[in-house]
Short mmCIF file of C-alpha atoms and ligand atoms in Angstrom, two decimals:
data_model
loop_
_atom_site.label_atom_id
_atom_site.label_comp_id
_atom_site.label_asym_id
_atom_site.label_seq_id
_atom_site.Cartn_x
_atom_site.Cartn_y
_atom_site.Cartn_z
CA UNK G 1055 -127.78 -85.46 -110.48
CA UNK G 1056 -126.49 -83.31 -107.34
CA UNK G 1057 -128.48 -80.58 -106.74
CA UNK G 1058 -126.24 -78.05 -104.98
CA UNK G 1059 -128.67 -75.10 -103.67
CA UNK G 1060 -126.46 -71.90 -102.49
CA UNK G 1061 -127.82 -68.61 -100.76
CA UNK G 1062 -125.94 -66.76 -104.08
CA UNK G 1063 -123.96 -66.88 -107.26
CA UNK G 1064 -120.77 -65.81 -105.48
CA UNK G 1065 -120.97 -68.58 -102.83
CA UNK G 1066 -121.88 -71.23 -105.24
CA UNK G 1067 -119.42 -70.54 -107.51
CA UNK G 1068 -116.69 -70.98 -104.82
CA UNK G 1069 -117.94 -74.42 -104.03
CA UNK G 1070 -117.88 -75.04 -107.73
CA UNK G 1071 -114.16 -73.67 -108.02
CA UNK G 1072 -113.20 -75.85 -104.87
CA UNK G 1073 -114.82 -78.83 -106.73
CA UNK G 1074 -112.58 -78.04 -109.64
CA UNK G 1075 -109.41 -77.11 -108.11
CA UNK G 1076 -109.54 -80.66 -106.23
CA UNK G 1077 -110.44 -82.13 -109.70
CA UNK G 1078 -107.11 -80.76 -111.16
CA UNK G 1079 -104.97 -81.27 -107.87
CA UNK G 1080 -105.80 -84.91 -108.02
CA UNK G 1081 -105.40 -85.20 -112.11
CA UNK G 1082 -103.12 -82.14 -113.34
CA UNK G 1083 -103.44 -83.26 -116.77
CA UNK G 1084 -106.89 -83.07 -116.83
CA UNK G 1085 -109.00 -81.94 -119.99
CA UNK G 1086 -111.68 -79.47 -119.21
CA UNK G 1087 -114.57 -78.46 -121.39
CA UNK G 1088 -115.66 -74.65 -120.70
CA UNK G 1089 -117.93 -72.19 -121.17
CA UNK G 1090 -118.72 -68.79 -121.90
CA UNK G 1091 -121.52 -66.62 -120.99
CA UNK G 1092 -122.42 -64.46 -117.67
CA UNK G 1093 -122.77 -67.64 -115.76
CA UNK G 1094 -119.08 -68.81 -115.12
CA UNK G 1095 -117.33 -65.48 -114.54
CA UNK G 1096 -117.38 -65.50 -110.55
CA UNK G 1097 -116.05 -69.17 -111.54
CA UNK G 1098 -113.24 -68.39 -113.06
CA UNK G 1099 -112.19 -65.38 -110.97
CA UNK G 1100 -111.76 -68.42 -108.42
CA UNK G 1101 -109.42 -70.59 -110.43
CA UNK G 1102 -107.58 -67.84 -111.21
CA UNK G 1103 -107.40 -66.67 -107.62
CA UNK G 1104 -106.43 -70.44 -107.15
CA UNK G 1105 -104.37 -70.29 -109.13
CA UNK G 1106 -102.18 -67.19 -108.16
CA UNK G 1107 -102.24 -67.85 -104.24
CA UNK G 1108 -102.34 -71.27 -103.94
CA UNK G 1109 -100.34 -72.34 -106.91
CA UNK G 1110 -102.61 -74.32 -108.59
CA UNK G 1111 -100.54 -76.16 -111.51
CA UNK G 1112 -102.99 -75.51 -114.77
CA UNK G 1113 -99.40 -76.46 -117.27
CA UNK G 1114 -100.70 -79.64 -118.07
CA UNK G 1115 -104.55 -78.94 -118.12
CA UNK G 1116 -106.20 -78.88 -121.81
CA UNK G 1117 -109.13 -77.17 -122.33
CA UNK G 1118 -112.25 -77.15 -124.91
CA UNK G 1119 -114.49 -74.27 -125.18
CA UNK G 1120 -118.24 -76.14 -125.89
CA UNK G 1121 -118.74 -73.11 -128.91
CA UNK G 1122 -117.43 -70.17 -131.00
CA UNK G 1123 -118.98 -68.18 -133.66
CA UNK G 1124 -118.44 -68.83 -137.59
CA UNK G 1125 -116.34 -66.04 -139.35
CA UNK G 1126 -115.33 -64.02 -136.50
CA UNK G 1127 -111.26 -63.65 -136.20
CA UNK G 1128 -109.86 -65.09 -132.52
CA UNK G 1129 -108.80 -61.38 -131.77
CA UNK G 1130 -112.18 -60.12 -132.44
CA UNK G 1131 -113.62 -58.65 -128.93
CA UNK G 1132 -116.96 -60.43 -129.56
CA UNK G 1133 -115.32 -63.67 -130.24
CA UNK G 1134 -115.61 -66.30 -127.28
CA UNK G 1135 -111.65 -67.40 -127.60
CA UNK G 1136 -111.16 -63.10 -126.59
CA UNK G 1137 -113.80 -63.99 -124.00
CA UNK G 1138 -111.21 -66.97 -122.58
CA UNK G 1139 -108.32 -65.38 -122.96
CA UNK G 1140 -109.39 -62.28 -121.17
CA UNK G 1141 -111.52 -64.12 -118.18
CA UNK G 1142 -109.40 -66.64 -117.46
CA UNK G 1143 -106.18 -68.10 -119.70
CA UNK G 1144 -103.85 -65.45 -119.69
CA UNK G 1145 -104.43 -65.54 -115.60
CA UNK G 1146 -103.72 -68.65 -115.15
CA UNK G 1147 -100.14 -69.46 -117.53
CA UNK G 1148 -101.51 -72.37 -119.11
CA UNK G 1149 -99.59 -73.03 -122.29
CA UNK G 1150 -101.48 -71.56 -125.70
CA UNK G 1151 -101.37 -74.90 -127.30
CA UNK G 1152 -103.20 -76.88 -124.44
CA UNK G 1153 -106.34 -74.10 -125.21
CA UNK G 1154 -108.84 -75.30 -127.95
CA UNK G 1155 -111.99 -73.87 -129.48
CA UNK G 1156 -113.83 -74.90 -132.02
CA UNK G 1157 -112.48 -73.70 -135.07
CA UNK G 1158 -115.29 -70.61 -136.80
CA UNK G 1159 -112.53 -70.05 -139.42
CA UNK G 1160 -112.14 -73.03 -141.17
CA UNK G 1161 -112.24 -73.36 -144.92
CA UNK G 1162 -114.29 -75.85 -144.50
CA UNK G 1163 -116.66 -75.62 -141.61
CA UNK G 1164 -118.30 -79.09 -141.67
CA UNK G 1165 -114.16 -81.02 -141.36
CA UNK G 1166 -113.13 -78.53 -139.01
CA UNK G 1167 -116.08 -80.01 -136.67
CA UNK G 1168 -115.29 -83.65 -137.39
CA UNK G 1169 -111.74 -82.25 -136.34
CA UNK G 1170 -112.70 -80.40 -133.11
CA UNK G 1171 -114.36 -84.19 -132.03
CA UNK G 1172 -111.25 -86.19 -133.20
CA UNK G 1173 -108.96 -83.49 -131.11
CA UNK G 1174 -111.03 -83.99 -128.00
CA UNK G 1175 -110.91 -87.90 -128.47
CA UNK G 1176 -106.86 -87.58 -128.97
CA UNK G 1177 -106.88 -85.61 -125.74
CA UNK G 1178 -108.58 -88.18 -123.90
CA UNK G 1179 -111.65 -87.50 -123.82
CA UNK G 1180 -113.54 -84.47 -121.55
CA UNK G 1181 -112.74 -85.17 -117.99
CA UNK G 1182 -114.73 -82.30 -116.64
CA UNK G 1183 -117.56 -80.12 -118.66
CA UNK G 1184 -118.46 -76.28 -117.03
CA UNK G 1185 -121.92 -75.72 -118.59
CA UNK G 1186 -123.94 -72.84 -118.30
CA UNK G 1187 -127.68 -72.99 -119.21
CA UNK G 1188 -129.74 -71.02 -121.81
CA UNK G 1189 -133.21 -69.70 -120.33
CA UNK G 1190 -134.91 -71.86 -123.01
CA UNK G 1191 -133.04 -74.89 -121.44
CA UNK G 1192 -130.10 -74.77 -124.61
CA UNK G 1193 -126.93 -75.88 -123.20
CA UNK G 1194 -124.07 -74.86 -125.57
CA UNK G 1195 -125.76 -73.90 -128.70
CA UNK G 1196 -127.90 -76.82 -128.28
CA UNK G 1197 -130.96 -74.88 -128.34
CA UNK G 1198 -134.83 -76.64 -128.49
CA UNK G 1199 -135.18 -80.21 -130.48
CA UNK G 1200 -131.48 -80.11 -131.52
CA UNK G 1201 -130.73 -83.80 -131.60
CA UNK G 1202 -130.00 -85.66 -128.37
CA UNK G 1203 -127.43 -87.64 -131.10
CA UNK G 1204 -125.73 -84.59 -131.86
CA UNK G 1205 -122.14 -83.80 -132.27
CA UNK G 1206 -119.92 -80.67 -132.85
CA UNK G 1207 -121.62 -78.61 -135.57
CA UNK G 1208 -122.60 -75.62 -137.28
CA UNK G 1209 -125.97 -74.59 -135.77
CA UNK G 1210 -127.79 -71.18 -136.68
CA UNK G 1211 -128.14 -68.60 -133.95
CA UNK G 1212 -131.45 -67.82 -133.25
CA UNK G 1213 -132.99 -64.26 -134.07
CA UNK G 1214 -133.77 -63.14 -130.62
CA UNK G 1215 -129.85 -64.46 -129.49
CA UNK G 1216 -128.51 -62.23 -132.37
CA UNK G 1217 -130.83 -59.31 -130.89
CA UNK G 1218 -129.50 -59.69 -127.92
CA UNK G 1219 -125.96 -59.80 -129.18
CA UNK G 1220 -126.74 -56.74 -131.51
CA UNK G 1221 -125.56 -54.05 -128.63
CA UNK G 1222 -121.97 -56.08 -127.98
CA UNK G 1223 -121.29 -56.03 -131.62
CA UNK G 1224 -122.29 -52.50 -132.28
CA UNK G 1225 -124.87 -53.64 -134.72
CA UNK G 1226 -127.53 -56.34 -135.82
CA UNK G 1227 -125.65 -56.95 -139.01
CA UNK G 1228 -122.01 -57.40 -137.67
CA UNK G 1229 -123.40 -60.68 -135.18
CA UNK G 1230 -122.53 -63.59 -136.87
CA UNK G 1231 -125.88 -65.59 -138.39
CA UNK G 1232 -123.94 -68.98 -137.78
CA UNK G 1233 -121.87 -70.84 -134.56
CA UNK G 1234 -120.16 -74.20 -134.02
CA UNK G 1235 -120.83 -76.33 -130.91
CA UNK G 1236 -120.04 -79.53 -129.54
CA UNK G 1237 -123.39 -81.60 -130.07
CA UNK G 1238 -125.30 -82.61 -126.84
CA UNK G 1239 -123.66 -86.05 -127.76
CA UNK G 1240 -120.26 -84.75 -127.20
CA UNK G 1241 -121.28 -82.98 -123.80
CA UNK G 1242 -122.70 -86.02 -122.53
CA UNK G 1243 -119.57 -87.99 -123.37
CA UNK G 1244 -117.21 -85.92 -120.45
CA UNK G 1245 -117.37 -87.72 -117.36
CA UNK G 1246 -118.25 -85.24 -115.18
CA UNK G 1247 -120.41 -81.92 -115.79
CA UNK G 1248 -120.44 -79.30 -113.73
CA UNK G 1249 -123.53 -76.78 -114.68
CA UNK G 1250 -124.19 -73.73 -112.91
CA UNK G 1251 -127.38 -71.41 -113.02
CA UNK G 1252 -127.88 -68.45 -111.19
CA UNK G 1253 -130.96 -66.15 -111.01
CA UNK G 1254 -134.70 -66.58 -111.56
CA UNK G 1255 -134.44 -66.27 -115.16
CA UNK G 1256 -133.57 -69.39 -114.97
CA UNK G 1257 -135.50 -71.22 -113.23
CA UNK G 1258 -138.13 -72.08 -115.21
CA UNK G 1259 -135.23 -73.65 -117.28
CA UNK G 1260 -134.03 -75.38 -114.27
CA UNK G 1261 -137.25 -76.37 -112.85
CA UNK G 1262 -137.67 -78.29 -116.60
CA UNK G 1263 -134.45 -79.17 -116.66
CA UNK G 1264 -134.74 -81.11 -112.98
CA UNK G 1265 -137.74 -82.52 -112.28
CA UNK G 1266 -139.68 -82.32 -116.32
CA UNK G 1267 -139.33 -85.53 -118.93
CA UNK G 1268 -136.53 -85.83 -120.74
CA UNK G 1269 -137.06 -84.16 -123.90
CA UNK G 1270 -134.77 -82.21 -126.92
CA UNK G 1271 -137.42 -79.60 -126.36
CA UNK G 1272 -135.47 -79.00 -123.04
CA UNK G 1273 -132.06 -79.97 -124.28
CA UNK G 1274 -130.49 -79.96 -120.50
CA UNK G 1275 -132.94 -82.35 -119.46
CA UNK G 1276 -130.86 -84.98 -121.47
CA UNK G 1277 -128.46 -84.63 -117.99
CA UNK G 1278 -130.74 -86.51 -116.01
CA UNK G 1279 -129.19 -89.60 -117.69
CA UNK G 1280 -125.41 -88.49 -117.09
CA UNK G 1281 -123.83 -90.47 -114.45
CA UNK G 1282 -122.17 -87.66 -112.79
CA UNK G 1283 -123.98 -83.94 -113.31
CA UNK G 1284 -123.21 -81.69 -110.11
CA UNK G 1285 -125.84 -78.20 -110.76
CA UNK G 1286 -124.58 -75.33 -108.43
CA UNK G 1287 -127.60 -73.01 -107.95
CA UNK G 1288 -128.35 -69.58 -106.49
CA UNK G 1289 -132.14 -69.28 -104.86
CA UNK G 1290 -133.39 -67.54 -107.43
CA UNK G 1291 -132.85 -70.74 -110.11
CA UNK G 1292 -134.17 -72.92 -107.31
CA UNK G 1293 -137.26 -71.32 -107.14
CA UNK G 1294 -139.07 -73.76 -108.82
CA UNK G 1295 -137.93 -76.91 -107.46
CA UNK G 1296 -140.57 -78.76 -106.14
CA UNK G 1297 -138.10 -81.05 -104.51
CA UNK G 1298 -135.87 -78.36 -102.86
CA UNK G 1299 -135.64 -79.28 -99.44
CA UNK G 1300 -134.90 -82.80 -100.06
CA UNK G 1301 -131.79 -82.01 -102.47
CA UNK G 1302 -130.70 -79.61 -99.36
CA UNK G 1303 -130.88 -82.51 -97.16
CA UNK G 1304 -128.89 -84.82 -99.44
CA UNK G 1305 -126.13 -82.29 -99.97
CA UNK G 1306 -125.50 -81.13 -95.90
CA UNK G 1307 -126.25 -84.99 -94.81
CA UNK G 1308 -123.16 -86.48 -98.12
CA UNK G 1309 -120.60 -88.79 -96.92
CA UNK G 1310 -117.54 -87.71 -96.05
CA UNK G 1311 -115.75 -89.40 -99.09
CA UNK G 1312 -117.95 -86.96 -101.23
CA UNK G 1313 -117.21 -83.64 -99.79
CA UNK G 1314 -114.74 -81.35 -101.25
C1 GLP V 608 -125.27 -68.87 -124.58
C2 GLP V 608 -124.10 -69.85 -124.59
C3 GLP V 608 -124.17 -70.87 -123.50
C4 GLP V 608 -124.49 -70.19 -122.18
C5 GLP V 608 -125.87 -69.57 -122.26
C6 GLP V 608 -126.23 -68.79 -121.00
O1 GLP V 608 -126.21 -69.16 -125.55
N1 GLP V 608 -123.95 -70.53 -125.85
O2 GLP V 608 -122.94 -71.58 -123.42
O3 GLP V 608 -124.46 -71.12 -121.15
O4 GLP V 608 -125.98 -68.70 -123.37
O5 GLP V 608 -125.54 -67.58 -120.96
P1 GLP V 608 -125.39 -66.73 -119.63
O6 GLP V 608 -124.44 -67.48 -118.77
O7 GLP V 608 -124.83 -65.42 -120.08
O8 GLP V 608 -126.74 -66.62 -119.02
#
């Protein structure tokens, strides 16, 4: 895991951006996974940005969103596909049909996952996941002892998320009970993740997520056996890192081959 420590969310999430933008200059069909959430919007502001001014070439790129929720329409403002299309798809001119999210609308729920996992395997594969991380340590909708084995699937929100949702949706009974997401399973499978955390909210999260066991009670700690995981941090979701200073002297001492 590369621990990427920034003095803020804005400067971290240009690095991040950077990272990307080379990803997709070097591979311009590549299939991203993405997410939605607080975390990522100084993110994409900085693809789009990249993509308007220096031309970056998102035609070919796919794309699958990690979740979306069960029942609500695509146009619905709450929905995470309005959440894409506002933040960062119809900035950027990639074509409609290379955009995928898991499908909240299906007849039948349960094929519609199996679907969503046989789309991403036609496309390839997930070259590069964006994660963000719950404050509980749930990545996607992964939240505490979902199953390390998991896949995409219909997972219940929990009361205090739909409390929490209650004030975007104008009322506890219009947020949806239920959501699809890929399983940790299919997160682990892309061959690179990106996560970003910013704030000290999250750092206990982090701090668990870094340096604690493995464990499905912390489903983000599952990361520590991914291959390639890059974590772009603010202070504040540092704090706890006992090992700080060491992951700042990896990162400013990298080779040059690694540096973006
Ligand atoms: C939600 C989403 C996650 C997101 C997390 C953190 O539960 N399902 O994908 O990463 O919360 O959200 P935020 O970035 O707003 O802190």
């Amino acid at each position: 895991m590369e621990i990427i420590i920034q003095p803020d969310a804005l400067t971290a999430s240009e690095l991040a951006a950077r990272f990307i933008c080379k990803f997709i200059r070097q591979k311009p069909d590549a299939v991203l996974g993405l997410a939605t959430g607080s975390t990522p919007l100084l993110l994409y502001k900085e693809l789009c940005r990249s993509n308007q001014r220096e031309r970056l070439d998102f035609s070919r790129v796919q794309t699958f969103n990690v979740d979306e929720y069960v029942g609500l329409p695509p146009e619905h403002p709450c929905s995470y596909r309005h959440y894409m299309e506002e933040k960062l798809f119809r900035h950027i001119s990639i074509p409609a049909a290379n955009t995928h999210m898991p499908d909240g609308q299906a007849d039948d729920i349960e094929a519609g996952c199996d679907a969503y996992e046989r789309r991403i395997q036609a496309a390839g594969g997930i070259d590069l996941q964006v994660l963000g991380i719950g404050s509980d340590g749930h990545i996607g909708y992964n939240d505490p002892v979902s199953s390390l084995g998991s896949r995409t699937r219909v997972k219940t929100l929990t009361k205090e998320k739909r409390e929490e949702q209650a004030y975007a949706f104008g009322s506890l009974q219009e947020v949806p009970m239920y959501v699809v997401t890929m399983g940790i399973t299919t997160i682990m499978e892309s061959r690179q993740i990106v996560l970003l955390a910013f704030g000290a909210q999250k750092a206990e999260a982090i701090v668990h997520m870094v340096e604690g066991p493995v464990t499905s009670l912390v489903p983000a700690s599952i990361l520590q056996m991914h291959p390639r995981v890059k974590l772009f941090l603010d202070e504040g979701a540092a704090t706890f890192l006992a090992q700080k200073e060491y992951y700042r002297w990896v990162f400013e001492n990298r080779p040059v081959w690694q540096r973006w």
